[in-house]
């Protein structure tokens, strides 16, 4: 009976999410003639790609009842670091690998402080958030300002603006690859099973021999590494690096995960549902921009989205008991 209830709950969540996405798209098609243009849909997907790539790892982390508030700042640090290396003649592939490595170190710090030192995630990752953003501004200052836009090599934008067959942005291909990898991790690997087990009952997971600290450390490193990849990709696509990018990204990722039905209490959720949540976030932001809604109202809507997502999560958990 419980299995049938969970089956109904999971499919009900998907139906509700798909219904919301269709509803937003119909509404925006009526309100804005530019919504269904190829350029606008591409922009939405590129925005969503960053949320989904980071969210794929962050969703697995959320399954363990942990989260990461530092991804926006790590993205900014990574973009500045990648641009700085490129400006000083480091070949782009090596600069990209170094950037992912440095971003992974930020994730390792989070993993160590949360997993080993038992500091609550909101405090640990908030500290990293401030430190990474500070280093981003510091590196930018060493390069002569608050951003890096001059002195970059001619091929700096090749990575972020690459197209498959001249039509499909490679960023979307990277997103699909990451989704497939994390679907495999979630369904077929020990790491995925351990993440669910830790979220279900952390104490029982420890007693059964699961290295909880090691799992949390690895998941935080994955979140950091993917954030570094997205930071390099984003500044390469734009053609410059600014230290103030990525502000609020952590909330976009968090809203996408919670809207997608991943429980904040851990143990329940999936990458697929997180994708639906990310699409809702991306479409809602695009709709607000297209209809000329001022920035401060957009912040209010974003906050309401998070509250609605938490409310839906609590309501569905209550019904399943």
Short mmCIF file of C-alpha atoms in Angstrom, two decimals, residues 34-271:
data_model
loop_
_atom_site.label_atom_id
_atom_site.label_comp_id
_atom_site.label_asym_id
_atom_site.label_seq_id
_atom_site.Cartn_x
_atom_site.Cartn_y
_atom_site.Cartn_z
CA UNK A 34 9.11 37.07 -28.73
CA UNK A 35 8.77 34.17 -26.29
CA UNK A 36 8.65 31.36 -28.85
CA UNK A 37 11.48 32.73 -31.01
CA UNK A 38 14.50 30.47 -31.47
CA UNK A 39 16.80 33.06 -29.89
CA UNK A 40 14.69 33.38 -26.74
CA UNK A 41 14.18 29.64 -26.26
CA UNK A 42 17.94 29.15 -26.70
CA UNK A 43 18.61 31.81 -24.07
CA UNK A 44 16.23 30.08 -21.64
CA UNK A 45 17.90 26.72 -22.20
CA UNK A 46 21.39 28.19 -21.76
CA UNK A 47 20.29 29.77 -18.47
CA UNK A 48 18.69 26.51 -17.35
CA UNK A 49 21.75 24.48 -18.42
CA UNK A 50 23.89 26.04 -15.68
CA UNK A 51 21.22 25.33 -13.04
CA UNK A 52 20.80 21.73 -14.21
CA UNK A 53 24.53 20.94 -14.43
CA UNK A 54 25.16 22.20 -10.88
CA UNK A 55 21.78 20.94 -9.66
CA UNK A 56 22.52 17.37 -10.79
CA UNK A 57 25.22 17.06 -8.13
CA UNK A 58 23.49 19.36 -5.64
CA UNK A 59 20.35 17.22 -5.86
CA UNK A 60 22.34 14.16 -4.83
CA UNK A 61 23.77 16.21 -1.97
CA UNK A 62 20.27 17.31 -0.92
CA UNK A 63 19.25 13.64 -0.72
CA UNK A 64 21.67 13.40 2.22
CA UNK A 65 19.91 16.44 3.87
CA UNK A 66 22.83 18.73 3.02
CA UNK A 67 23.08 21.68 0.63
CA UNK A 68 25.56 24.22 -0.71
CA UNK A 69 24.99 27.99 -0.53
CA UNK A 70 28.38 28.82 -2.02
CA UNK A 71 27.84 27.81 -5.67
CA UNK A 72 27.13 31.37 -6.88
CA UNK A 73 30.39 32.68 -5.43
CA UNK A 74 32.40 29.65 -6.59
CA UNK A 75 31.01 30.27 -10.09
CA UNK A 76 32.25 33.88 -9.94
CA UNK A 77 35.65 32.82 -8.58
CA UNK A 78 35.97 30.16 -11.31
CA UNK A 79 35.11 32.60 -14.08
CA UNK A 80 37.65 35.15 -12.86
CA UNK A 81 40.31 32.46 -12.30
CA UNK A 82 39.77 30.97 -15.78
CA UNK A 83 39.96 34.38 -17.43
CA UNK A 84 43.07 35.34 -15.47
CA UNK A 85 44.91 32.17 -16.51
CA UNK A 86 43.84 32.63 -20.13
CA UNK A 87 44.96 36.26 -20.08
CA UNK A 88 48.44 35.21 -18.94
CA UNK A 89 48.89 32.73 -21.78
CA UNK A 90 47.81 29.45 -20.20
CA UNK A 91 46.27 27.24 -22.94
CA UNK A 92 42.48 27.07 -22.58
CA UNK A 93 42.26 23.29 -21.91
CA UNK A 94 44.83 23.56 -19.10
CA UNK A 95 43.13 26.70 -17.75
CA UNK A 96 39.81 24.82 -17.72
CA UNK A 97 41.27 21.82 -15.85
CA UNK A 98 42.98 24.13 -13.33
CA UNK A 99 39.72 26.03 -12.81
CA UNK A 100 37.73 22.84 -12.16
CA UNK A 101 40.46 21.73 -9.74
CA UNK A 102 40.35 25.01 -7.80
CA UNK A 103 36.54 24.95 -7.67
CA UNK A 104 36.72 21.37 -6.42
CA UNK A 105 38.98 22.59 -3.61
CA UNK A 106 36.22 24.96 -2.50
CA UNK A 107 33.91 21.94 -2.53
CA UNK A 108 36.48 19.97 -0.52
CA UNK A 109 36.53 22.73 2.11
CA UNK A 110 32.74 22.50 2.34
CA UNK A 111 32.90 18.71 2.53
CA UNK A 112 35.51 18.80 5.28
CA UNK A 113 33.75 21.41 7.41
CA UNK A 114 30.31 19.81 7.06
CA UNK A 115 31.32 16.14 7.08
CA UNK A 116 34.33 16.04 9.39
CA UNK A 117 33.94 19.12 11.59
CA UNK A 118 30.13 18.66 11.81
CA UNK A 119 29.46 22.35 11.11
CA UNK A 120 25.89 22.87 9.89
CA UNK A 121 25.78 23.33 6.07
CA UNK A 122 24.20 26.78 6.16
CA UNK A 123 27.10 28.19 8.23
CA UNK A 124 29.90 26.24 6.53
CA UNK A 125 28.85 27.03 2.97
CA UNK A 126 27.95 30.62 3.85
CA UNK A 127 31.53 31.10 5.00
CA UNK A 128 32.82 29.65 1.73
CA UNK A 129 30.37 31.85 -0.15
CA UNK A 130 31.92 35.02 1.28
CA UNK A 131 35.50 33.79 0.92
CA UNK A 132 35.15 32.68 -2.72
CA UNK A 133 33.44 35.95 -3.70
CA UNK A 134 36.18 37.88 -1.93
CA UNK A 135 38.91 36.02 -3.81
CA UNK A 136 37.05 36.67 -7.09
CA UNK A 137 37.15 40.44 -6.45
CA UNK A 138 40.77 40.21 -5.27
CA UNK A 139 41.97 38.45 -8.44
CA UNK A 140 39.98 40.89 -10.57
CA UNK A 141 41.64 43.77 -8.72
CA UNK A 142 45.09 42.30 -9.37
CA UNK A 143 44.12 42.29 -13.04
CA UNK A 144 43.23 45.99 -12.87
CA UNK A 145 39.51 46.27 -12.05
CA UNK A 146 36.30 44.50 -11.03
CA UNK A 147 36.28 42.40 -14.18
CA UNK A 148 38.61 40.95 -16.79
CA UNK A 149 37.65 42.04 -20.29
CA UNK A 150 40.90 43.06 -21.98
CA UNK A 151 44.00 41.10 -22.86
CA UNK A 152 42.09 37.86 -23.31
CA UNK A 153 43.21 35.58 -26.17
CA UNK A 154 41.26 35.58 -29.43
CA UNK A 155 40.07 32.01 -28.84
CA UNK A 156 38.78 32.77 -25.30
CA UNK A 157 35.14 32.49 -26.41
CA UNK A 158 35.57 29.28 -28.37
CA UNK A 159 34.72 27.06 -25.40
CA UNK A 160 31.51 28.82 -24.32
CA UNK A 161 30.21 29.60 -27.82
CA UNK A 162 30.99 26.26 -29.48
CA UNK A 163 28.13 24.86 -31.54
CA UNK A 164 27.38 21.29 -32.58
CA UNK A 165 26.88 21.16 -36.37
CA UNK A 166 26.76 24.95 -36.23
CA UNK A 167 23.25 24.89 -34.74
CA UNK A 168 23.15 23.42 -31.21
CA UNK A 169 25.13 25.14 -28.42
CA UNK A 170 27.64 22.73 -26.90
CA UNK A 171 26.51 23.95 -23.45
CA UNK A 172 23.29 22.01 -24.01
CA UNK A 173 25.25 18.91 -25.01
CA UNK A 174 27.34 19.22 -21.83
CA UNK A 175 24.08 19.50 -19.88
CA UNK A 176 22.70 16.29 -21.43
CA UNK A 177 25.96 14.43 -20.72
CA UNK A 178 25.90 15.52 -17.07
CA UNK A 179 22.24 14.49 -16.72
CA UNK A 180 23.00 11.03 -18.10
CA UNK A 181 26.01 10.62 -15.81
CA UNK A 182 24.03 11.58 -12.70
CA UNK A 183 21.07 9.43 -13.68
CA UNK A 184 23.51 6.54 -13.83
CA UNK A 185 25.07 7.52 -10.49
CA UNK A 186 21.63 7.88 -8.90
CA UNK A 187 20.21 4.55 -10.12
CA UNK A 188 23.19 2.24 -10.62
CA UNK A 189 26.07 3.13 -8.33
CA UNK A 190 27.01 2.71 -4.70
CA UNK A 191 27.32 6.49 -4.34
CA UNK A 192 23.68 6.95 -5.33
CA UNK A 193 22.46 4.23 -2.97
CA UNK A 194 24.56 5.63 -0.13
CA UNK A 195 23.14 9.14 -0.69
CA UNK A 196 19.58 7.81 -0.32
CA UNK A 197 20.58 5.69 2.69
CA UNK A 198 22.21 8.64 4.49
CA UNK A 199 19.13 10.77 3.83
CA UNK A 200 16.80 8.06 5.11
CA UNK A 201 18.68 7.52 8.36
CA UNK A 202 22.19 8.86 8.82
CA UNK A 203 22.80 7.00 12.08
CA UNK A 204 21.68 3.68 10.60
CA UNK A 205 23.87 4.32 7.54
CA UNK A 206 26.91 4.81 9.79
CA UNK A 207 26.12 1.65 11.74
CA UNK A 208 25.83 -0.31 8.49
CA UNK A 209 29.38 0.66 7.58
CA UNK A 210 28.79 3.51 5.13
CA UNK A 211 31.55 6.12 5.19
CA UNK A 212 29.19 9.06 5.64
CA UNK A 213 31.99 11.64 5.91
CA UNK A 214 33.59 10.33 2.70
CA UNK A 215 30.30 10.39 0.79
CA UNK A 216 29.53 13.96 1.86
CA UNK A 217 33.08 15.04 1.01
CA UNK A 218 32.84 13.52 -2.48
CA UNK A 219 29.42 15.06 -3.17
CA UNK A 220 30.60 18.54 -2.13
CA UNK A 221 33.66 18.14 -4.37
CA UNK A 222 31.40 17.16 -7.29
CA UNK A 223 29.20 20.21 -6.72
CA UNK A 224 32.28 22.44 -6.61
CA UNK A 225 33.87 20.90 -9.71
CA UNK A 226 30.73 21.23 -11.82
CA UNK A 227 30.28 24.81 -10.62
CA UNK A 228 33.85 25.53 -11.75
CA UNK A 229 33.08 24.04 -15.16
CA UNK A 230 29.98 26.24 -15.47
CA UNK A 231 31.89 29.34 -14.35
CA UNK A 232 34.51 28.88 -17.08
CA UNK A 233 31.82 28.11 -19.66
CA UNK A 234 29.76 31.16 -18.74
CA UNK A 235 32.57 33.74 -18.91
CA UNK A 236 33.83 32.17 -22.12
CA UNK A 237 30.36 32.52 -23.67
CA UNK A 238 30.02 36.15 -22.58
CA UNK A 239 33.59 37.02 -23.55
CA UNK A 240 34.57 38.60 -20.21
CA UNK A 241 34.71 37.71 -16.54
CA UNK A 242 33.07 39.76 -13.77
CA UNK A 243 33.43 39.15 -10.05
CA UNK A 244 29.76 39.87 -9.41
CA UNK A 245 28.26 37.13 -11.58
CA UNK A 246 26.36 34.23 -10.07
CA UNK A 247 24.71 36.25 -7.29
CA UNK A 248 21.57 34.34 -6.28
CA UNK A 249 22.51 31.24 -8.30
CA UNK A 250 22.46 29.15 -5.11
CA UNK A 251 18.77 29.99 -4.67
CA UNK A 252 17.98 29.16 -8.31
CA UNK A 253 19.55 25.73 -7.78
CA UNK A 254 17.84 25.27 -4.41
CA UNK A 255 14.42 26.26 -5.80
CA UNK A 256 14.85 23.91 -8.79
CA UNK A 257 15.70 21.01 -6.48
CA UNK A 258 12.89 21.63 -4.00
CA UNK A 259 10.33 22.40 -6.74
CA UNK A 260 11.38 19.11 -8.31
CA UNK A 261 10.24 17.30 -5.19
CA UNK A 262 13.55 16.45 -3.54
CA UNK A 263 12.80 16.36 0.15
CA UNK A 264 14.68 18.82 2.34
CA UNK A 265 14.55 16.07 4.95
CA UNK A 266 16.54 13.81 2.61
CA UNK A 267 16.03 10.34 1.18
CA UNK A 268 13.55 11.27 -1.60
CA UNK A 269 14.05 12.94 -4.97
CA UNK A 270 15.44 12.48 -8.45
CA UNK A 271 17.49 14.21 -11.13
#
